[in-house]
CSV table of C-alpha atoms in Angstrom, one decimal:
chain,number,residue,atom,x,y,z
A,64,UNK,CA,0.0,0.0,0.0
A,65,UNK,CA,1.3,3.4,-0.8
A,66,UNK,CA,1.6,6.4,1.3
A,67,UNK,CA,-1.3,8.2,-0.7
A,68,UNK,CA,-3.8,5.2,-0.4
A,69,UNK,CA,-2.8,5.1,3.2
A,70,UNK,CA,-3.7,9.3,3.9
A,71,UNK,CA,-6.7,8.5,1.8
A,72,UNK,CA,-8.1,5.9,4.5
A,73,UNK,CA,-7.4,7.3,7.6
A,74,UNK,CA,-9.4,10.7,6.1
A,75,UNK,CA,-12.0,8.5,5.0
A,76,UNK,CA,-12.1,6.9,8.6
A,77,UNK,CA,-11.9,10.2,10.2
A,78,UNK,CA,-14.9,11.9,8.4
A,79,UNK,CA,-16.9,8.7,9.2
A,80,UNK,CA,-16.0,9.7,12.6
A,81,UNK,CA,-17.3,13.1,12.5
A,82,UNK,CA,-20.2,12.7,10.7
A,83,UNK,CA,-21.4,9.6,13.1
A,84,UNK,CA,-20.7,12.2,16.1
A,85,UNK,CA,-22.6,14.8,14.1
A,86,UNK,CA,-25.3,12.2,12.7
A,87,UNK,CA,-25.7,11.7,17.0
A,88,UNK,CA,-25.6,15.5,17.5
A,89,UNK,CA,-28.4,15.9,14.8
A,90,UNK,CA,-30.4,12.7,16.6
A,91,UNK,CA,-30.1,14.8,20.1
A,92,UNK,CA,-31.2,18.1,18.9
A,93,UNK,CA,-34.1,16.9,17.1
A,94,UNK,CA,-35.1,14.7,20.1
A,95,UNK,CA,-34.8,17.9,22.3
A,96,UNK,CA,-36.6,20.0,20.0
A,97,UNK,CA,-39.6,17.6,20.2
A,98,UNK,CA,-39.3,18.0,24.4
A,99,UNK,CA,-39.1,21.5,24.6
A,100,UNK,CA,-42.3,21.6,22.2
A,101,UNK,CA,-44.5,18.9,24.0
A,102,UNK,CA,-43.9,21.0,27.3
A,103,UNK,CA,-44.2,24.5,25.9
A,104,UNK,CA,-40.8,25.8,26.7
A,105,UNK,CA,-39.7,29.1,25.1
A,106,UNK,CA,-35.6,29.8,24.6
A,107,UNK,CA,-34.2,32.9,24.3
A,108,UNK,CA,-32.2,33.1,20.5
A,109,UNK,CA,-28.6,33.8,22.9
A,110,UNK,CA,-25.3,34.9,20.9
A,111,UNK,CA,-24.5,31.3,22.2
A,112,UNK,CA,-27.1,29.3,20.4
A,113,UNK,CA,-26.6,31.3,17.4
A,114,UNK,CA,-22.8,30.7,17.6
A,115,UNK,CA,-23.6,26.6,18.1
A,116,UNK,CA,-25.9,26.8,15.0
A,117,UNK,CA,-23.2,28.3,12.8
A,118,UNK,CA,-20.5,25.6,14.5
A,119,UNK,CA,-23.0,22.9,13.8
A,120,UNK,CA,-22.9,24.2,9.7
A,121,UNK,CA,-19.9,24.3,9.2
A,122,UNK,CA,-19.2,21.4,10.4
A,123,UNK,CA,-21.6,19.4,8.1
A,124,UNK,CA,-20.0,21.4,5.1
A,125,UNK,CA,-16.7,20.2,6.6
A,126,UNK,CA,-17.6,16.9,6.1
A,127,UNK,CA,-18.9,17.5,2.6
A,128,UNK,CA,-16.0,19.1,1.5
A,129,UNK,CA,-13.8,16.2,3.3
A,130,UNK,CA,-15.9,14.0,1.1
A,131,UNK,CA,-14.9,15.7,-2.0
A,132,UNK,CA,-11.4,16.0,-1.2
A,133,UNK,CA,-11.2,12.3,-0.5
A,134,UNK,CA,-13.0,10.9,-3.7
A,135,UNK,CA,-10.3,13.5,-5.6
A,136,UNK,CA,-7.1,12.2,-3.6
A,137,UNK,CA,-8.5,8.5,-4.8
A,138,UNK,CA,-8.8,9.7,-8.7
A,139,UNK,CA,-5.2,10.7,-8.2
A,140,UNK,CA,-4.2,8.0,-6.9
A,141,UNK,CA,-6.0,5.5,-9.2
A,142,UNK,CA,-4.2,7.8,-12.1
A,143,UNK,CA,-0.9,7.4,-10.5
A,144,UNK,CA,-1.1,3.8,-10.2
A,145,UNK,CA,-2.2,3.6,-13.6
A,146,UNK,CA,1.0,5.7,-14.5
A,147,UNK,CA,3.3,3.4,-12.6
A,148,UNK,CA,1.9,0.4,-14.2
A,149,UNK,CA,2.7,1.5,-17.7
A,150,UNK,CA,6.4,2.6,-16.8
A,151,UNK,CA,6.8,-0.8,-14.9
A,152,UNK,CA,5.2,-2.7,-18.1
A,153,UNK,CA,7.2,-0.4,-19.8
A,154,UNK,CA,10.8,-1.3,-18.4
A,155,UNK,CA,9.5,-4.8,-18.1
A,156,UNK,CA,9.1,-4.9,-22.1
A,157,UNK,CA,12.4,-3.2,-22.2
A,158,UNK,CA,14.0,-5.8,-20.2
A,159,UNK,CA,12.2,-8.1,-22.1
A,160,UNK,CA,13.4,-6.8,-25.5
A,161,UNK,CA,17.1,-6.9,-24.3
A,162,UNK,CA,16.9,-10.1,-23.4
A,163,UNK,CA,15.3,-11.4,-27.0
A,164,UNK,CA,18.0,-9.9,-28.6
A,165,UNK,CA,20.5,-11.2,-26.6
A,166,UNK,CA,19.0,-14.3,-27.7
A,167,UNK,CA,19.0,-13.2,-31.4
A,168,UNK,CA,22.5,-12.3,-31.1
A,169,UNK,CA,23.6,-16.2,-30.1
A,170,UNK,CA,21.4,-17.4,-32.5
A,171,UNK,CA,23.1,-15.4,-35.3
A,172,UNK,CA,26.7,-15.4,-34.0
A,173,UNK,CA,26.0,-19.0,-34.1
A,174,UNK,CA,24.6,-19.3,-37.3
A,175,UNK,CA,27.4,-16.8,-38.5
A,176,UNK,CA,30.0,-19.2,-37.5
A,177,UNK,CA,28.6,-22.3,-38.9
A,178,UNK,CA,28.4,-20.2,-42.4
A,179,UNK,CA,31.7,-17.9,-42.0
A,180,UNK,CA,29.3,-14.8,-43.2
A,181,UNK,CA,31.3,-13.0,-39.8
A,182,UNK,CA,34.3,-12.9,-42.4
A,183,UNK,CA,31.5,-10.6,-45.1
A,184,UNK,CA,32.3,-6.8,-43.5
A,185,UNK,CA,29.6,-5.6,-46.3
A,186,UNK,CA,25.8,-4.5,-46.3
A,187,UNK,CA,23.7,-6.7,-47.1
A,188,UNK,CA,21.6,-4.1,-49.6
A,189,UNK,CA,23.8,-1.2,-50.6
A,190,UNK,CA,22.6,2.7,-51.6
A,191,UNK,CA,21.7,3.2,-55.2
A,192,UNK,CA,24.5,3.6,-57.6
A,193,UNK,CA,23.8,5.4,-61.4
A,194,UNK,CA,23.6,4.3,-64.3
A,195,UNK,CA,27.4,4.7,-65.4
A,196,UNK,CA,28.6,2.4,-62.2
A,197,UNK,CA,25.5,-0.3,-63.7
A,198,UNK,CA,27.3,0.0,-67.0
A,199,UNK,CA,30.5,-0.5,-65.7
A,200,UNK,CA,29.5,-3.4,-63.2
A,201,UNK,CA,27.6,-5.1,-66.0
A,202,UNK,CA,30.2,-4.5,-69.7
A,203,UNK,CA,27.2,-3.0,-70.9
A,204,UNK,CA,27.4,-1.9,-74.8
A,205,UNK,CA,25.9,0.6,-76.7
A,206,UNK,CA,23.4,-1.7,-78.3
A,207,UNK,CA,22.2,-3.6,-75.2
A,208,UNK,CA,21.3,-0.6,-73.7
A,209,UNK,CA,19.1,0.9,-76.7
A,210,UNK,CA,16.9,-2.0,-77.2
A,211,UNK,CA,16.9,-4.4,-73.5
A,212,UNK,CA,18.2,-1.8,-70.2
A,213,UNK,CA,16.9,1.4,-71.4
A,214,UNK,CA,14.5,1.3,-68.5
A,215,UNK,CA,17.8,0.8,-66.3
A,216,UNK,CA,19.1,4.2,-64.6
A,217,UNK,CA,21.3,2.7,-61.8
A,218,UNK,CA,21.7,-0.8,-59.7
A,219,UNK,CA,22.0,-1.7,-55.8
A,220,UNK,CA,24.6,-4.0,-54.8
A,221,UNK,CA,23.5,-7.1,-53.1
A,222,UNK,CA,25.9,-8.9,-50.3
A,223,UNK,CA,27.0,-11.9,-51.9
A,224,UNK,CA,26.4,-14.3,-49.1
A,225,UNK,CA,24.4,-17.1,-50.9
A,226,UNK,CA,21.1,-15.4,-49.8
A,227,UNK,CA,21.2,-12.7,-52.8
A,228,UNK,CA,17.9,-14.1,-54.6
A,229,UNK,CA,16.1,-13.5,-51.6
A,230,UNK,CA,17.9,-10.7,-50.1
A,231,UNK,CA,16.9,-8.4,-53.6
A,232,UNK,CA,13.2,-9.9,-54.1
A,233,UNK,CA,12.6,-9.3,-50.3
A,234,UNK,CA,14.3,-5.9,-50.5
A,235,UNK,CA,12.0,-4.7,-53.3
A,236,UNK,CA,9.0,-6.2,-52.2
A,237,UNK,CA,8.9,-5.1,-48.2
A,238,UNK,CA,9.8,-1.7,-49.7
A,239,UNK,CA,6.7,-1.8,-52.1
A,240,UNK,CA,4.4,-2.4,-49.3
A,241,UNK,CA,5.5,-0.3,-47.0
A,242,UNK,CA,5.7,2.6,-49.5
A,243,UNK,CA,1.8,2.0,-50.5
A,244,UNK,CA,0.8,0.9,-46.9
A,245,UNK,CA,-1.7,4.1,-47.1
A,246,UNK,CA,-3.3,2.9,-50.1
A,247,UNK,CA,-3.7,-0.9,-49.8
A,248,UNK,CA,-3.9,-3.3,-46.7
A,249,UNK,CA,-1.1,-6.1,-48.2
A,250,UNK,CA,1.4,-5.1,-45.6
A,251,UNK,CA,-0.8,-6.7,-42.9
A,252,UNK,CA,-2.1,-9.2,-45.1
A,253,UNK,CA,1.6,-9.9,-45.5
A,254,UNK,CA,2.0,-9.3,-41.2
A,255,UNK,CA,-1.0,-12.0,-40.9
A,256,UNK,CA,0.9,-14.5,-43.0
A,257,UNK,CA,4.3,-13.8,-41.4
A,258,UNK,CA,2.5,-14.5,-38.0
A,259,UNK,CA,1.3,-17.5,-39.4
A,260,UNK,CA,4.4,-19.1,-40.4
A,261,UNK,CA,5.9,-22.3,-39.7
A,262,UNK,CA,9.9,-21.1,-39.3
A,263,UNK,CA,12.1,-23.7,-40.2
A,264,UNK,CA,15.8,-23.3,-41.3
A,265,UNK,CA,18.3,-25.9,-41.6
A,266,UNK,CA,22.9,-25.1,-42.1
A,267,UNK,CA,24.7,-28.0,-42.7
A,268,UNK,CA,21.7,-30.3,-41.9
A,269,UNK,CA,21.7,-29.1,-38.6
A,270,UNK,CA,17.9,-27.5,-38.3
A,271,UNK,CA,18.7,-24.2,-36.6
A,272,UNK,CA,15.3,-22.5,-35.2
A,273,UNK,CA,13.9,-23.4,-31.9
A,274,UNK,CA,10.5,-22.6,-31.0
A,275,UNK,CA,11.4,-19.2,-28.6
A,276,UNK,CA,14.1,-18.6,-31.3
A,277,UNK,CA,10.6,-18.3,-33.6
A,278,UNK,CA,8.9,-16.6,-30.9
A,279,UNK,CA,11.8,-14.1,-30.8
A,280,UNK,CA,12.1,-13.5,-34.6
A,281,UNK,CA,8.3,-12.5,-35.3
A,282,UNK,CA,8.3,-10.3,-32.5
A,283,UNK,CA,11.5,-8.7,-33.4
A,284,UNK,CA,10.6,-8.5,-37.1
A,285,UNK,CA,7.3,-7.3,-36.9
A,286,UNK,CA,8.6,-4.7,-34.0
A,287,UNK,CA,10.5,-3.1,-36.6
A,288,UNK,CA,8.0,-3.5,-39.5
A,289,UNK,CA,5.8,-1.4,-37.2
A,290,UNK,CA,8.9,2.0,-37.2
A,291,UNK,CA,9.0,1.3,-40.8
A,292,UNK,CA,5.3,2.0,-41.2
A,293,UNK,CA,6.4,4.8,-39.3
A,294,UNK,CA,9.0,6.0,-41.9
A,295,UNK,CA,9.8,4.0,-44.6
A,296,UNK,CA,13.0,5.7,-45.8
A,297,UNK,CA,15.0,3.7,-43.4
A,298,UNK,CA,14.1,0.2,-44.5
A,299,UNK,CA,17.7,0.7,-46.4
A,300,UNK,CA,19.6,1.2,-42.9
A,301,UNK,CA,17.9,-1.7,-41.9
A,302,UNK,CA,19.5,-3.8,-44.5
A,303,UNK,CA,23.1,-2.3,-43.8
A,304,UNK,CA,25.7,-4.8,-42.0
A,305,UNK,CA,25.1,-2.9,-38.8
A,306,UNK,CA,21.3,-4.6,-38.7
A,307,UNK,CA,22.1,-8.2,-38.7
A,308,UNK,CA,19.5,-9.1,-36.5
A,309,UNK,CA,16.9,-8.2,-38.6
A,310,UNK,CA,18.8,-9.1,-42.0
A,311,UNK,CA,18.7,-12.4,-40.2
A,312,UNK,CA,15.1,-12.4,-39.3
A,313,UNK,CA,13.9,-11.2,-42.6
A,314,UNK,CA,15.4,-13.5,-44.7
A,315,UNK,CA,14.7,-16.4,-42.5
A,316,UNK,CA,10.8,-15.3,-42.7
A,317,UNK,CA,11.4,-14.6,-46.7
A,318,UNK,CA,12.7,-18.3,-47.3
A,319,UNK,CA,9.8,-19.8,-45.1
A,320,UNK,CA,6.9,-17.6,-47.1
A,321,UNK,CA,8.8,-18.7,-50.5
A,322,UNK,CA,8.6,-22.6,-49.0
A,323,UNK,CA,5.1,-22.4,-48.0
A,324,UNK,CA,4.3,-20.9,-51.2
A,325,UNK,CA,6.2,-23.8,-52.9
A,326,UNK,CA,4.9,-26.3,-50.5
A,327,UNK,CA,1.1,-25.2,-52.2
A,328,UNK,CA,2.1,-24.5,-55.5
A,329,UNK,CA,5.1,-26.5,-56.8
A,330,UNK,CA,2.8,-29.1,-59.1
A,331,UNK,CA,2.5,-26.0,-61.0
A,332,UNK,CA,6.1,-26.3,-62.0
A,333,UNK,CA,7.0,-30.3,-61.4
A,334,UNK,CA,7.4,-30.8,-64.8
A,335,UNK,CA,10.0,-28.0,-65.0
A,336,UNK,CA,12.3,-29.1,-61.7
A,337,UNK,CA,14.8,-31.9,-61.7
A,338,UNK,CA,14.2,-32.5,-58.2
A,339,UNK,CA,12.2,-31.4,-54.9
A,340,UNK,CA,13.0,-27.5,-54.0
A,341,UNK,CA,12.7,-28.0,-50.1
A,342,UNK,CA,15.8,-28.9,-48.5
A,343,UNK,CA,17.4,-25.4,-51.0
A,344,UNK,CA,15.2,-23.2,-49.9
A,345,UNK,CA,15.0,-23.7,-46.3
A,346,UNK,CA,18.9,-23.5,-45.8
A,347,UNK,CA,20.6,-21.1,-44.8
A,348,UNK,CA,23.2,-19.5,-47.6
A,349,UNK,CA,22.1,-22.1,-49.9
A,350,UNK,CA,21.3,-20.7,-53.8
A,351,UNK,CA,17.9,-22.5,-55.4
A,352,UNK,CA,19.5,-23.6,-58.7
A,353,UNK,CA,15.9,-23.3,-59.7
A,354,UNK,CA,15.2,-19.7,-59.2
A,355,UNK,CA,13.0,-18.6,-62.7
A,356,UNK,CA,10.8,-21.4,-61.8
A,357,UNK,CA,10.6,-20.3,-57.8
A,358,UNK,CA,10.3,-16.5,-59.3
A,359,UNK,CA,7.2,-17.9,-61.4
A,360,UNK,CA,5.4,-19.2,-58.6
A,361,UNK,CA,6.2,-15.9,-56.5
A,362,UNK,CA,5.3,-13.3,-58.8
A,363,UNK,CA,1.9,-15.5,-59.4
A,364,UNK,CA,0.9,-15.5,-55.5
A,365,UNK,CA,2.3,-12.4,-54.6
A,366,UNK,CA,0.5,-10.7,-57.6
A,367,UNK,CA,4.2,-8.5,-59.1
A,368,UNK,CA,5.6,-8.2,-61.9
A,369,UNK,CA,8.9,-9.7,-61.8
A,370,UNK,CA,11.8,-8.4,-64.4
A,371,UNK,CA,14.5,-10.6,-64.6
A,372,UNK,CA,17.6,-8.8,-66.2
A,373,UNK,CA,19.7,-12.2,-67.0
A,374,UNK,CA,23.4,-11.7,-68.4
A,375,UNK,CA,24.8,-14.5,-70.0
A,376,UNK,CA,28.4,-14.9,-72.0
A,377,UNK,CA,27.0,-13.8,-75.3
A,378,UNK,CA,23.8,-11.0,-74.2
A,379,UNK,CA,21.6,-10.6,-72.1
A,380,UNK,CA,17.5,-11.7,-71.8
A,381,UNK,CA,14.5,-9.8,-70.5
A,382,UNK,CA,12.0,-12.4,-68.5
A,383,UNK,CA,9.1,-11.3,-67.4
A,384,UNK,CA,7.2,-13.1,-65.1
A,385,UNK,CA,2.9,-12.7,-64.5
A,386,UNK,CA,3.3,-9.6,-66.8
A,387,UNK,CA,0.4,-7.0,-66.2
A,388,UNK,CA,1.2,-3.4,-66.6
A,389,UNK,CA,-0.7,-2.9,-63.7
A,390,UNK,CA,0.7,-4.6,-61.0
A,391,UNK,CA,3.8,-3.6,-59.0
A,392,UNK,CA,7.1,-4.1,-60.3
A,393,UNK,CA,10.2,-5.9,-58.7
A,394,UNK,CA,13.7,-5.8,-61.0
A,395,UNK,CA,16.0,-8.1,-60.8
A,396,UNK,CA,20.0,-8.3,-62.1
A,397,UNK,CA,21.2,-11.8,-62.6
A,398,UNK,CA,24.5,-13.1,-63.6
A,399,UNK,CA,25.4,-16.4,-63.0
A,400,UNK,CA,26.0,-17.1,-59.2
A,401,UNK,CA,24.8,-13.5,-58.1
A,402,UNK,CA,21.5,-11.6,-58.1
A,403,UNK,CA,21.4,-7.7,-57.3
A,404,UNK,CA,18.6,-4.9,-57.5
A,405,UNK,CA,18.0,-2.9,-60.6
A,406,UNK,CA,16.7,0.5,-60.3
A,407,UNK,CA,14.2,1.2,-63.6
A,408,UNK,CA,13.1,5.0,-64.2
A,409,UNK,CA,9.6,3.4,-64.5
A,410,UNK,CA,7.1,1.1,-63.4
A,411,UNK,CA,6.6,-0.7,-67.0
A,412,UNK,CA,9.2,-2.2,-69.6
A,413,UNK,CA,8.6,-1.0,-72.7
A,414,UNK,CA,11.4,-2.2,-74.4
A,415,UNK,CA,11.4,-6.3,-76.2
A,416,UNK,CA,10.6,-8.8,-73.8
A,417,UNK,CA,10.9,-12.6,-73.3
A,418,UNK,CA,8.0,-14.0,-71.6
A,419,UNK,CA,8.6,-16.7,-69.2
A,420,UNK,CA,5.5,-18.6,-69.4
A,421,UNK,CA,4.8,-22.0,-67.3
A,422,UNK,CA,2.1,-24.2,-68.1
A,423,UNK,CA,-0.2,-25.4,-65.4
């Protein structure tokens, strides 16, 4: 019990104690009123009487006011509890907090040393670099510009840490929803299926993810998810090499909603695979060789337009997957062993395009 709860009952107790001696006062007076009346007895209106009359008001306006003044002190102190509460839930989610990524950070360092990434001192999605520095990174020629990148104005370099398929579709597509979060509900649609998930990630056939290591991850991820909504300018900061934890997080969610998407979908593409997708896309640093048919199935349930820029030794090839000029737009760079992010100075390709069409 607090000091202010323990003032609060002792007035309460003490203007009880008044008003039952001035409940008896009023019980006496009115008792000798009815005496002096039956037996005819005149007083004389002395300065005395008047002065015990006054007394005997203010005293019952005492005890109203005491009244007030104690249902006040409770609302302040029902307030100030209330007040306490949230800072102690407050540092208690704090303490919390710490204490999941504390958690986080064993689980990556672990997962860092079973992969050597702790040797990669690079970000993981790097700032936006023009067009010259795409050319440059790319050979690109004159004549591949004109007629298959003249949509292209610049590229962002993608950590090259076997997660670089997901690391640029995830990139493109969390910034996507967030920037249109005003417009659409998909960002929680997308929160509801992240929530959802299943998390399972395997290194070396060792499977990696423990149920409070799950636990951990969503709350984490969707923790900052919820800043990002916030301001989504600094979803780039959050995929620099200082942000591990969620670089970690989000790719380990992005490889579980690409399984469970493949887990529904893959008869679509059985006739295209050589072999069951599973065990490559739900380990950790592990490349899908399969990635235009994975890409197929993604731009399909996630409803994008995917561009796939794909060098090869002798040009380079335009596939579009699920093309509609109307949906949203993810661009992707790919030569052989490494995918980054291309920047396009518009949402549609107008330029010749090769169609990558699956049958169902």
């Amino acid at each position: 019990m607090n000091i202010t709860k323990t003032f609060i009952t002792q007035l309460e107790q003490y203007i009880n104690r008044v008003q039952s001696h001035y409940e008896s006062i009023v019980k006496l007076i009115s008792d000798a009123a009815l005496l002096i009346g039956e037996q005819n007895i005149q007083l004389q209106q002395t300065v005395m009487i008047k002065e015990f009359w006054y007394i005997f008001a203010q005293l019952d306006e005492w005890i109203n006011q005491g009244k007030i003044i104690s249902q006040k002190l409770i609302e302040v102190n029902i307030i100030q509890y209330q007040q306490q509460q949230i800072i102690e839930l407050s540092i208690q989610e704090e303490k919390n907090l710490k204490e999941n990524v504390n958690l986080l950070n064993e689980f990556i360092e672990n997962l860092e040393f079973l992969s050597g990434a702790q040797l990669l001192d690079i970000n993981y999605v790097n700032p936006p670099e023009n067009q010259v520095a795409f050319n440059k990174e790319y050979g690109i020629q004159k004549l591949d510009f004109e007629n298959k990148c003249r949509n292209i104005i610049g590229y962002q370099r993608v950590r090259g840490d076997g997660n670089c398929f997901y690391t640029s579709f995830f990139y493109q597509y969390l910034k996507i929803l967030l920037q249109n979060s005003r417009q659409n509900n998909r960002i929680h649609e997308f929160i509801n299926k992240v929530n959802k998930l299943n998390l399972i990630l395997f290194f070396n056939g060792q499977s990696l993810i423990k149920t409070q290591n799950e636990i951990e991850i969503k709350q984490y991820f969707n923790q900052v998810i919820q800043e990002l909504l916030q301001n989504n300018s600094k979803l780039l900061e959050y995929f620099s090499k200082s942000n591990k934890i969620f670089y970690v997080c989000s790719i380990t969610i992005f490889r579980n909603i690409v399984r469970s998407i493949y887990e529904e979908q893959k008869n679509k593409i059985s006739n295209f695979l050589d072999g069951d997708l599973y065990e490559e896309i739900v380990t950790w640093s592990k490349e899908c060789n399969t990635n235009q048919a994975i890409i197929q199935l993604l731009s399909q349930e996630l409803n994008f337009q995917v561009n796939l820029y794909f060098f090869r030794r002798d040009g380079i090839d335009l596939e579009i997957y699920n093309q509609n000029q109307d949906l949203y737009q993810i661009n992707l760079l790919f030569r052989p062993g490494h995918y980054q992010i291309a920047i396009c100075q518009n949402p549609y390709v107008n330029c010749h395009q090769i169609s990558y069409q699956q049958n169902n």
